[in-house]
PDB file of N, CA, C and O in Angstrom:
ATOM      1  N   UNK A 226     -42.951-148.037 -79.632  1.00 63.00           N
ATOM      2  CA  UNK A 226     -43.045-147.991 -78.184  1.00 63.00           C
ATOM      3  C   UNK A 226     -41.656-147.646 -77.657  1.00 63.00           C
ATOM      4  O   UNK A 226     -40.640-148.240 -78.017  1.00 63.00           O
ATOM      5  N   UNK A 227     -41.688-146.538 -76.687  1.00 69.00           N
ATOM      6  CA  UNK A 227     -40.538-145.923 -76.425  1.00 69.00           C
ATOM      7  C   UNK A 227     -39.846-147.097 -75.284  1.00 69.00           C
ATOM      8  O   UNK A 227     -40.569-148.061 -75.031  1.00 69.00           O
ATOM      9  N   UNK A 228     -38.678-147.043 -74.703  1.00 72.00           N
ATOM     10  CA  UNK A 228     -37.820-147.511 -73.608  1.00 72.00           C
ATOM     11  C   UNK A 228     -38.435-147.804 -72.482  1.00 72.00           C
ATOM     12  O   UNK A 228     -38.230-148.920 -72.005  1.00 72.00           O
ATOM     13  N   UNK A 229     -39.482-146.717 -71.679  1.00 78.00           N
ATOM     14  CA  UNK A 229     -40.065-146.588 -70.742  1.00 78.00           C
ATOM     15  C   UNK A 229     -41.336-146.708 -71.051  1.00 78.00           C
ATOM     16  O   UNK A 229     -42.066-146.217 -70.190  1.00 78.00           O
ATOM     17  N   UNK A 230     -41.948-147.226 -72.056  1.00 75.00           N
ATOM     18  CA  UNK A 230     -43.072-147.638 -72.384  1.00 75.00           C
ATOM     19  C   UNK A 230     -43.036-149.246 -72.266  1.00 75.00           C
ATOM     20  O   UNK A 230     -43.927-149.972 -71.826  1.00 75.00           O
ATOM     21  N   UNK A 231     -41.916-149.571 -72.715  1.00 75.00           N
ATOM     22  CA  UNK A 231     -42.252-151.222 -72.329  1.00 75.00           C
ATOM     23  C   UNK A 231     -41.556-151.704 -71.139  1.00 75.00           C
ATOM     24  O   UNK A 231     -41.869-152.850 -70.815  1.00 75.00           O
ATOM     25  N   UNK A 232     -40.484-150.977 -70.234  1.00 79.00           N
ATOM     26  CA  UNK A 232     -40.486-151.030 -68.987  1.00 79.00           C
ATOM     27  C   UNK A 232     -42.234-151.124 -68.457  1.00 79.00           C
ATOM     28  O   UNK A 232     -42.886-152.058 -67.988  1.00 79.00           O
ATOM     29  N   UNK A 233     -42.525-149.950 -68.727  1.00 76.00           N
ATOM     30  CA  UNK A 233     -44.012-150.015 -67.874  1.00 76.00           C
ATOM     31  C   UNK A 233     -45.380-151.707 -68.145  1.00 76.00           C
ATOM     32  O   UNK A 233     -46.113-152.380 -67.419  1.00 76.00           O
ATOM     33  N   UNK A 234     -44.984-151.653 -69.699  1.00 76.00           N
ATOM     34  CA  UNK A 234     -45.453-153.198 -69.405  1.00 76.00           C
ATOM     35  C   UNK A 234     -45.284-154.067 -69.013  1.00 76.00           C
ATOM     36  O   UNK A 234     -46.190-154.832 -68.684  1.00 76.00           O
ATOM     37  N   UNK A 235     -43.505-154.420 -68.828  1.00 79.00           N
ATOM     38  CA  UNK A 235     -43.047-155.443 -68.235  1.00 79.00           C
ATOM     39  C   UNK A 235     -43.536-155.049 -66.333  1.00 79.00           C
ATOM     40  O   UNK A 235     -43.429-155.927 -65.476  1.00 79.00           O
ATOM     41  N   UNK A 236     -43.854-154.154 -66.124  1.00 80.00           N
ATOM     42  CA  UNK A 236     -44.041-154.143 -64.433  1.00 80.00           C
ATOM     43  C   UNK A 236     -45.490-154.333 -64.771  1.00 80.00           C
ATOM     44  O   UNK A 236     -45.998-155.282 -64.175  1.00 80.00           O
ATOM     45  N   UNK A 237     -46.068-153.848 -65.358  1.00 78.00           N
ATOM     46  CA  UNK A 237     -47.824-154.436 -65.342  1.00 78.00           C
ATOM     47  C   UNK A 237     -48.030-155.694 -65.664  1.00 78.00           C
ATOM     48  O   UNK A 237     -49.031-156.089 -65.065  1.00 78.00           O
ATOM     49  N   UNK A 238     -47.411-156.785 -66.539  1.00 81.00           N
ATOM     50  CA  UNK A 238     -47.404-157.926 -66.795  1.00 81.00           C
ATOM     51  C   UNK A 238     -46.891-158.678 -65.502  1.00 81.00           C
ATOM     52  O   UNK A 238     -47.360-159.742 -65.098  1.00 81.00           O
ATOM     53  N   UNK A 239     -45.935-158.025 -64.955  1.00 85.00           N
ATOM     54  CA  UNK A 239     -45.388-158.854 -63.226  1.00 85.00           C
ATOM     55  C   UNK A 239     -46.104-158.806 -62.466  1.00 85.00           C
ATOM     56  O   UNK A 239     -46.391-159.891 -61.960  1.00 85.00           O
ATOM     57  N   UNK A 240     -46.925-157.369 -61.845  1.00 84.00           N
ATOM     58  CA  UNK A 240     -47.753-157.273 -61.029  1.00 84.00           C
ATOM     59  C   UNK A 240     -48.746-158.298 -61.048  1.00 84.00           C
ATOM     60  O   UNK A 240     -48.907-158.845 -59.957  1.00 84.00           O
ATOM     61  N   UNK A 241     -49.562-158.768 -62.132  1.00 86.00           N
ATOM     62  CA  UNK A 241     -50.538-159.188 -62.391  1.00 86.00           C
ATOM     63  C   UNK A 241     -50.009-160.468 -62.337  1.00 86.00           C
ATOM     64  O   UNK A 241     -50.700-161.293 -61.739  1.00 86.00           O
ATOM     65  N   UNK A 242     -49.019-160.821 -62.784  1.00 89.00           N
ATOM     66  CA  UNK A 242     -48.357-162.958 -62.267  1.00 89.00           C
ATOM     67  C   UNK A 242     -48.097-162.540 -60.900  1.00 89.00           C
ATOM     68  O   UNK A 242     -48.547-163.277 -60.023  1.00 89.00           O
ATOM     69  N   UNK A 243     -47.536-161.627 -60.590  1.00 90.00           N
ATOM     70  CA  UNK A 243     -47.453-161.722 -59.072  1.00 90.00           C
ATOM     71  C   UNK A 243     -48.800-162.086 -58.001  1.00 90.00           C
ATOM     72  O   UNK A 243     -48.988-162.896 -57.093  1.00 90.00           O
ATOM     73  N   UNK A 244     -49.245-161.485 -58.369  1.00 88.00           N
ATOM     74  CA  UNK A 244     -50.611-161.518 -57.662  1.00 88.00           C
ATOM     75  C   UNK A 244     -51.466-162.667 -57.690  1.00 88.00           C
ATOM     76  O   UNK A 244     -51.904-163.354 -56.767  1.00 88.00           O
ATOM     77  N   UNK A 245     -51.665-162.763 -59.327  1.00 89.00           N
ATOM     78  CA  UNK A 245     -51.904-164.427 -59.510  1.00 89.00           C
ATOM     79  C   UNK A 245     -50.954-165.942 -58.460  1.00 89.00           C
ATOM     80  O   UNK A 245     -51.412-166.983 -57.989  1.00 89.00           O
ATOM     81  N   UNK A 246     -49.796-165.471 -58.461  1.00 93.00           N
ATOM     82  CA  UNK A 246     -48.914-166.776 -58.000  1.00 93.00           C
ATOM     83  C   UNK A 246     -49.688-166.372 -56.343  1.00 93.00           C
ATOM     84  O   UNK A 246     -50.915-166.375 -56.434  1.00 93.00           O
ATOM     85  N   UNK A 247     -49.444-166.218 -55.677  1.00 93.00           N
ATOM     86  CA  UNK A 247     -49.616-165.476 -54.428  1.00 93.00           C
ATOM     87  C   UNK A 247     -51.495-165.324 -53.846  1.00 93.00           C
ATOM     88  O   UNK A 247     -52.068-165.211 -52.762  1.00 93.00           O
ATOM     89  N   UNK A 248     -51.767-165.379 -54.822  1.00 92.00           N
ATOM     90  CA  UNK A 248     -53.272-165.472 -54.869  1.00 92.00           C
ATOM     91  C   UNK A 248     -53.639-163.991 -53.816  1.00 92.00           C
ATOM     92  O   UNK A 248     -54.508-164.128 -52.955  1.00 92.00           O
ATOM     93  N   UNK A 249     -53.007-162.785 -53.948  1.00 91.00           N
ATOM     94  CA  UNK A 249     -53.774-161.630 -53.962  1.00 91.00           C
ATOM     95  C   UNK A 249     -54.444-161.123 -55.110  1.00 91.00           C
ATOM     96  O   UNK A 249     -53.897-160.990 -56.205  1.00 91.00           O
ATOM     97  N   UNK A 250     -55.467-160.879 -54.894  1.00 93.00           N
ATOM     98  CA  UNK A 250     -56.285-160.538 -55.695  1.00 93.00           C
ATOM     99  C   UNK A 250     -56.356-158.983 -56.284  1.00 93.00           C
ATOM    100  O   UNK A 250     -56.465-158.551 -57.432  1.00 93.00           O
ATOM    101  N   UNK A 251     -56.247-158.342 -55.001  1.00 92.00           N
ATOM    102  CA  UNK A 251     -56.111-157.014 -55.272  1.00 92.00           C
ATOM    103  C   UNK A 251     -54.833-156.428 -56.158  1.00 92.00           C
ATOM    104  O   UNK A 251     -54.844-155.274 -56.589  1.00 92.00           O
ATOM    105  N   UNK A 252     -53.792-157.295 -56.371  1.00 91.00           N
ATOM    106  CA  UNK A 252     -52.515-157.043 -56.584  1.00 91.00           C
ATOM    107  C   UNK A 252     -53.375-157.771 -58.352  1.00 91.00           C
ATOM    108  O   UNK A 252     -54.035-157.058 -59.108  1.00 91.00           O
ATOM    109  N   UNK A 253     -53.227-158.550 -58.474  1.00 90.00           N
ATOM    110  CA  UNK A 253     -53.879-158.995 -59.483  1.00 90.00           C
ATOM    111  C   UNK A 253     -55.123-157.890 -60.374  1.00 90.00           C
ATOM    112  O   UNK A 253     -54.965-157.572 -61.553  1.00 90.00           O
ATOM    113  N   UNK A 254     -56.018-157.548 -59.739  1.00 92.00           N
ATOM    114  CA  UNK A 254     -56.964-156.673 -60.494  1.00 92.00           C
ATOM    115  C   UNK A 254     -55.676-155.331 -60.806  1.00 92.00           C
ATOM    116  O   UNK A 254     -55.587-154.702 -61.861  1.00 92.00           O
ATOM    117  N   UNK A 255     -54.963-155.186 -59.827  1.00 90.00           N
ATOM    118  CA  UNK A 255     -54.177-153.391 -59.980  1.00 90.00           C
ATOM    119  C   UNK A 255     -53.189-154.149 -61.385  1.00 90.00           C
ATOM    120  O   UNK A 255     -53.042-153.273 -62.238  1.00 90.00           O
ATOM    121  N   UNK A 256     -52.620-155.268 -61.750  1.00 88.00           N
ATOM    122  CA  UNK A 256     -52.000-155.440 -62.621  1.00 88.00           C
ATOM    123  C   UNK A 256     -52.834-155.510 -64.312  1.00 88.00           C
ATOM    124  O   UNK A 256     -52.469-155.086 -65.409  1.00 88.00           O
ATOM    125  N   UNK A 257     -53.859-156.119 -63.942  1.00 91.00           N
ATOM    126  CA  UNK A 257     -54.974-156.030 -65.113  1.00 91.00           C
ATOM    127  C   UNK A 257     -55.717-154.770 -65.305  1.00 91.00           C
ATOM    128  O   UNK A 257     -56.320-154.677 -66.374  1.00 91.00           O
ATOM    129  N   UNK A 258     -55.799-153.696 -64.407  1.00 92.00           N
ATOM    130  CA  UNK A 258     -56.088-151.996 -64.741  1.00 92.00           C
ATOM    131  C   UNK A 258     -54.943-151.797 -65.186  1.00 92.00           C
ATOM    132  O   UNK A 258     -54.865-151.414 -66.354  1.00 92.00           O
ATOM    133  N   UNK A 259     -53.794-151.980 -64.462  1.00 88.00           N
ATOM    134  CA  UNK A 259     -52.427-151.228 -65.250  1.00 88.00           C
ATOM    135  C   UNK A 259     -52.658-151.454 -66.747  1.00 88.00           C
ATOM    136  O   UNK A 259     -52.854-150.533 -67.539  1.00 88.00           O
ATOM    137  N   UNK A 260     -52.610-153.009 -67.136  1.00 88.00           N
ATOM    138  CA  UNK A 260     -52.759-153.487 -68.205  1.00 88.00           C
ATOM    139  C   UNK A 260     -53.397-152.811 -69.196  1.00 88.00           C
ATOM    140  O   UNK A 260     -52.901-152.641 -70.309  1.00 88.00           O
ATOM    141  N   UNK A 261     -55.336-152.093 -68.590  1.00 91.00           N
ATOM    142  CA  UNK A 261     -55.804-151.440 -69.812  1.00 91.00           C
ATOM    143  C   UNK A 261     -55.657-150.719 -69.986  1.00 91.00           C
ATOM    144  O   UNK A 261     -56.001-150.440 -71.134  1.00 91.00           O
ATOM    145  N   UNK A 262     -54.944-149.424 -69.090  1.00 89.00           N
ATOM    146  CA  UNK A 262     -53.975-148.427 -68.680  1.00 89.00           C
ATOM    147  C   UNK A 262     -53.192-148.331 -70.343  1.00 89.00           C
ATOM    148  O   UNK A 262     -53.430-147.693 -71.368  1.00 89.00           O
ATOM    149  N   UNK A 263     -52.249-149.258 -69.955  1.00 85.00           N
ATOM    150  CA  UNK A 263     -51.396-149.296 -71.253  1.00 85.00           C
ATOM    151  C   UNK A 263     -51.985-149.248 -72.635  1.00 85.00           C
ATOM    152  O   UNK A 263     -51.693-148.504 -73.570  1.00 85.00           O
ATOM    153  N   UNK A 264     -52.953-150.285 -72.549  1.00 88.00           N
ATOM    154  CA  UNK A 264     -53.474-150.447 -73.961  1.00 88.00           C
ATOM    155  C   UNK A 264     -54.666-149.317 -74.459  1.00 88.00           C
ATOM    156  O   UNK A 264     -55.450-149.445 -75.399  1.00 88.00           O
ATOM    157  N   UNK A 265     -54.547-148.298 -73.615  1.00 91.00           N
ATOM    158  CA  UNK A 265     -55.354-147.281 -73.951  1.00 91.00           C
ATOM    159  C   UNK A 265     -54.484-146.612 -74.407  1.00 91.00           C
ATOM    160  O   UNK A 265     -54.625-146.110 -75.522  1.00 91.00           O
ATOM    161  N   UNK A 266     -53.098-146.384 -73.501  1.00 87.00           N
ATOM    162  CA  UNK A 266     -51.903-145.510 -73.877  1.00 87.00           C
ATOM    163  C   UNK A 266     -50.882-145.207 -75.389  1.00 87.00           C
ATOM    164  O   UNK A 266     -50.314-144.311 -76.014  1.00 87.00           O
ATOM    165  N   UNK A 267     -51.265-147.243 -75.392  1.00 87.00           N
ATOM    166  CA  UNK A 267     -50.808-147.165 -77.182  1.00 87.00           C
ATOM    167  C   UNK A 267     -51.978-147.028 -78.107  1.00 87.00           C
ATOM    168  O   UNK A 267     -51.698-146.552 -79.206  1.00 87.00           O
ATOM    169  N   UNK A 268     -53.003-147.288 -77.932  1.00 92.00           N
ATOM    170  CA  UNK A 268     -54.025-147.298 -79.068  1.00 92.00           C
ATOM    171  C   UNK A 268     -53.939-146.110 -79.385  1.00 92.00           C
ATOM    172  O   UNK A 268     -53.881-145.859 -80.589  1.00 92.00           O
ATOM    173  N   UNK A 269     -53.890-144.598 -78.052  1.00 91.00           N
ATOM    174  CA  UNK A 269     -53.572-143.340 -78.268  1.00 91.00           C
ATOM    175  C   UNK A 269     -52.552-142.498 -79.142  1.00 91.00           C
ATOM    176  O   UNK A 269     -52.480-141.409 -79.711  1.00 91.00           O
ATOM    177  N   UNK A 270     -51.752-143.726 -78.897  1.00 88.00           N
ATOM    178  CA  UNK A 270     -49.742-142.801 -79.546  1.00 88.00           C
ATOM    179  C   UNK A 270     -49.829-143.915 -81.131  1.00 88.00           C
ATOM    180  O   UNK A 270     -48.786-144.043 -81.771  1.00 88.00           O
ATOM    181  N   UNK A 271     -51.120-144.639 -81.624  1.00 91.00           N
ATOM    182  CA  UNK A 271     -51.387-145.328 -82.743  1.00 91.00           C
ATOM    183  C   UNK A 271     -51.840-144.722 -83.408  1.00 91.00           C
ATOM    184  O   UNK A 271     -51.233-144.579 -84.470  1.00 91.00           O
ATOM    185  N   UNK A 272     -53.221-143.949 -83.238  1.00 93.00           N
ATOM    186  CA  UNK A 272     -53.769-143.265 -83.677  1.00 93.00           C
ATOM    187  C   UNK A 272     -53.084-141.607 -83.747  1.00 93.00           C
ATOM    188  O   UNK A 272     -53.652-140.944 -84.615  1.00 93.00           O
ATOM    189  N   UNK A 273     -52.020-140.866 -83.020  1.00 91.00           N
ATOM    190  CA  UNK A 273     -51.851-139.844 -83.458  1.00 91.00           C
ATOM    191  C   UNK A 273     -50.710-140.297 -84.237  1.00 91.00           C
ATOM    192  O   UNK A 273     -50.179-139.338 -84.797  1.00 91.00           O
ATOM    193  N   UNK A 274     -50.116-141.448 -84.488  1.00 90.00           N
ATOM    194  CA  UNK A 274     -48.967-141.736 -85.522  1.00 90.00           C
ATOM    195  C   UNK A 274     -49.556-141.959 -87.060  1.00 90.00           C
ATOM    196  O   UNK A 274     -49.012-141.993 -88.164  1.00 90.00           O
ATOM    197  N   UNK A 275     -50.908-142.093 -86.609  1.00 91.00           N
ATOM    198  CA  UNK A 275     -51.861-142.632 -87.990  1.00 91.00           C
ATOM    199  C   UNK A 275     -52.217-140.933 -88.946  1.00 91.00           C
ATOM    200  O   UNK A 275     -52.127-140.689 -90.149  1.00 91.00           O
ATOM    201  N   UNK A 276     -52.549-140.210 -88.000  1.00 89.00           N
ATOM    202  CA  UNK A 276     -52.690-138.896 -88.068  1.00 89.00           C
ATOM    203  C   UNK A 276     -51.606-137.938 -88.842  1.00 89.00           C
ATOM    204  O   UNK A 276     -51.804-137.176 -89.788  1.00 89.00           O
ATOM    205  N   UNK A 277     -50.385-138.228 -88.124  1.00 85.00           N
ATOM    206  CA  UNK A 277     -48.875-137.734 -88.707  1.00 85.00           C
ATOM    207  C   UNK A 277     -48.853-138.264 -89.894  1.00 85.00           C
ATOM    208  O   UNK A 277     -48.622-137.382 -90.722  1.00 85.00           O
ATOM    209  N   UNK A 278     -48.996-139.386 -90.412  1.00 70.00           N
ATOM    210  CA  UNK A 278     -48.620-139.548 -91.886  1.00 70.00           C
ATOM    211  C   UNK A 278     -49.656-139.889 -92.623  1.00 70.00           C
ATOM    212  O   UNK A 278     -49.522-140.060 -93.834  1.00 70.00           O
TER     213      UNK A 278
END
């Protein structure tokens, strides 16, 4: 996972406590899409690393 790949989780993991502490909800669901966002993003850059070797 590159530099700016786990920047981007650490702001999807905040969004989503943010929202939780604060009890917006909407801020909360946009942090848990970010979330599968990501985990689509690496399962993707997993599988073409699986591919490369």
């Amino acid at each position: 996972m590159s530099g700016t790949e786990k920047s981007k989780a650490h702001v999807e993991q905040a969004k989503e406590a943010v929202g939780r502490t604060v009890g917006n909800e909407r801020l909360t669901a946009e942090g848990q899409a970010d979330r599968a966002k990501g985990k689509a993003r690496e399962t993707k850059e997993d599988i073409k690393d699986n591919f490369r070797h």
